[in-house]
Amino acid sequence: FLKEIKTMKITKDMTIMEVLMMDRGVAPIFFDLGMHCLGCPSSSGESLEQAALVHGKDPDKLVADLNKYFDEHPLTARA
């Protein structure tokens, strides 16, 4: 199971809450993009793409930044 999660990539159709549940250490990535509403109801309903666009941000950059974080911080290191 951990191997599957370790190789999992973040996609634009995931929600902010799904990503935060994987690792709360990603919160600064959202904050740096001006996305401060991590606990709002939209964080569990909107996709990353929708949330980025609502905030006038590039969804591809957001996903790339998140995937870079997970590449540098494997989930198995926290298991």
PDB file of C-alpha atoms in Angstrom:
ATOM      1  CA  PHE A   1       0.000   0.000   0.000  1.00  0.00           C
ATOM      2  CA  LEU A   2       2.737   2.490   0.869  1.00  0.00           C
ATOM      3  CA  LYS A   3       4.517   1.805  -2.403  1.00  0.00           C
ATOM      4  CA  GLU A   4       1.366   2.753  -4.301  1.00  0.00           C
ATOM      5  CA  ILE A   5       1.028   6.013  -2.361  1.00  0.00           C
ATOM      6  CA  LYS A   6       4.712   6.806  -2.685  1.00  0.00           C
ATOM      7  CA  THR A   7       4.500   6.738  -6.487  1.00  0.00           C
ATOM      8  CA  MET A   8       1.158   8.544  -6.608  1.00  0.00           C
ATOM      9  CA  LYS A   9       1.155  11.824  -8.483  1.00  0.00           C
ATOM     10  CA  ILE A  10      -0.980  14.834  -7.722  1.00  0.00           C
ATOM     11  CA  THR A  11      -3.447  15.639 -10.509  1.00  0.00           C
ATOM     12  CA  LYS A  12      -5.618  18.652 -11.254  1.00  0.00           C
ATOM     13  CA  ASP A  13      -8.793  16.717 -10.466  1.00  0.00           C
ATOM     14  CA  MET A  14      -7.808  16.082  -6.824  1.00  0.00           C
ATOM     15  CA  THR A  15      -9.116  18.388  -4.101  1.00  0.00           C
ATOM     16  CA  ILE A  16      -7.061  20.537  -1.751  1.00  0.00           C
ATOM     17  CA  MET A  17      -8.307  18.438   1.153  1.00  0.00           C
ATOM     18  CA  GLU A  18      -7.163  15.183  -0.492  1.00  0.00           C
ATOM     19  CA  VAL A  19      -3.672  16.608  -0.900  1.00  0.00           C
ATOM     20  CA  LEU A  20      -3.596  18.017   2.651  1.00  0.00           C
ATOM     21  CA  MET A  21      -4.638  14.638   4.032  1.00  0.00           C
ATOM     22  CA  MET A  22      -1.618  13.098   2.304  1.00  0.00           C
ATOM     23  CA  ASP A  23       0.744  15.578   3.977  1.00  0.00           C
ATOM     24  CA  ARG A  24      -0.113  18.827   5.750  1.00  0.00           C
ATOM     25  CA  GLY A  25       3.389  20.033   4.950  1.00  0.00           C
ATOM     26  CA  VAL A  26       2.070  21.177   1.570  1.00  0.00           C
ATOM     27  CA  ALA A  27       0.090  24.017   3.176  1.00  0.00           C
ATOM     28  CA  PRO A  28       2.822  26.633   2.505  1.00  0.00           C
ATOM     29  CA  ILE A  29       2.586  25.865  -1.217  1.00  0.00           C
ATOM     30  CA  PHE A  30      -1.045  26.937  -1.182  1.00  0.00           C
ATOM     31  CA  PHE A  31      -0.300  29.934   1.060  1.00  0.00           C
ATOM     32  CA  ASP A  32       2.514  31.110  -1.240  1.00  0.00           C
ATOM     33  CA  LEU A  33       0.021  31.195  -4.112  1.00  0.00           C
ATOM     34  CA  GLY A  34      -2.437  33.262  -2.055  1.00  0.00           C
ATOM     35  CA  MET A  35      -4.742  30.312  -1.462  1.00  0.00           C
ATOM     36  CA  HIS A  36      -5.418  30.788   2.253  1.00  0.00           C
ATOM     37  CA  CYS A  37      -8.795  29.051   2.418  1.00  0.00           C
ATOM     38  CA  LEU A  38      -7.528  25.545   3.168  1.00  0.00           C
ATOM     39  CA  GLY A  39     -10.275  24.887   5.689  1.00  0.00           C
ATOM     40  CA  CYS A  40     -13.180  26.354   3.735  1.00  0.00           C
ATOM     41  CA  PRO A  41     -15.885  24.058   2.340  1.00  0.00           C
ATOM     42  CA  SER A  42     -14.596  24.564  -1.201  1.00  0.00           C
ATOM     43  CA  SER A  43     -11.303  22.893  -0.284  1.00  0.00           C
ATOM     44  CA  SER A  44     -13.060  19.545  -0.200  1.00  0.00           C
ATOM     45  CA  GLY A  45     -15.389  20.166  -3.129  1.00  0.00           C
ATOM     46  CA  GLU A  46     -13.395  21.982  -5.791  1.00  0.00           C
ATOM     47  CA  SER A  47     -10.622  20.390  -7.781  1.00  0.00           C
ATOM     48  CA  LEU A  48      -7.121  21.830  -7.594  1.00  0.00           C
ATOM     49  CA  GLU A  49      -7.668  23.185 -11.087  1.00  0.00           C
ATOM     50  CA  GLN A  50     -10.912  24.928 -10.139  1.00  0.00           C
ATOM     51  CA  ALA A  51      -9.413  26.360  -6.951  1.00  0.00           C
ATOM     52  CA  ALA A  52      -6.337  27.660  -8.762  1.00  0.00           C
ATOM     53  CA  LEU A  53      -8.425  29.305 -11.473  1.00  0.00           C
ATOM     54  CA  VAL A  54     -10.756  30.946  -8.919  1.00  0.00           C
ATOM     55  CA  HIS A  55      -7.657  32.486  -7.327  1.00  0.00           C
ATOM     56  CA  GLY A  56      -6.207  33.534 -10.692  1.00  0.00           C
ATOM     57  CA  LYS A  57      -3.343  31.040 -10.458  1.00  0.00           C
ATOM     58  CA  ASP A  58      -1.911  28.579 -12.961  1.00  0.00           C
ATOM     59  CA  PRO A  59      -3.222  25.087 -12.116  1.00  0.00           C
ATOM     60  CA  ASP A  60      -0.293  23.431 -13.908  1.00  0.00           C
ATOM     61  CA  LYS A  61       2.198  25.318 -11.717  1.00  0.00           C
ATOM     62  CA  LEU A  62       0.280  24.363  -8.580  1.00  0.00           C
ATOM     63  CA  VAL A  63       0.276  20.671  -9.536  1.00  0.00           C
ATOM     64  CA  ALA A  64       3.966  20.815 -10.497  1.00  0.00           C
ATOM     65  CA  ASP A  65       4.861  22.446  -7.158  1.00  0.00           C
ATOM     66  CA  LEU A  66       2.869  19.843  -5.235  1.00  0.00           C
ATOM     67  CA  ASN A  67       4.440  16.939  -7.142  1.00  0.00           C
ATOM     68  CA  LYS A  68       7.900  18.414  -6.552  1.00  0.00           C
ATOM     69  CA  TYR A  69       7.145  18.519  -2.820  1.00  0.00           C
ATOM     70  CA  PHE A  70       6.059  14.870  -2.768  1.00  0.00           C
ATOM     71  CA  ASP A  71       9.083  13.839  -4.857  1.00  0.00           C
ATOM     72  CA  GLU A  72      11.323  15.497  -2.244  1.00  0.00           C
ATOM     73  CA  HIS A  73       9.300  14.218   0.752  1.00  0.00           C
ATOM     74  CA  PRO A  74       8.350  10.576   0.117  1.00  0.00           C
ATOM     75  CA  LEU A  75       5.363   9.397   2.134  1.00  0.00           C
ATOM     76  CA  THR A  76       7.222   6.358   3.381  1.00  0.00           C
ATOM     77  CA  ALA A  77       9.630   8.648   5.257  1.00  0.00           C
ATOM     78  CA  ARG A  78       6.732   9.654   7.525  1.00  0.00           C
ATOM     79  CA  ALA A  79       5.279   6.175   7.948  1.00  0.00           C
TER      80      ALA A  79
END
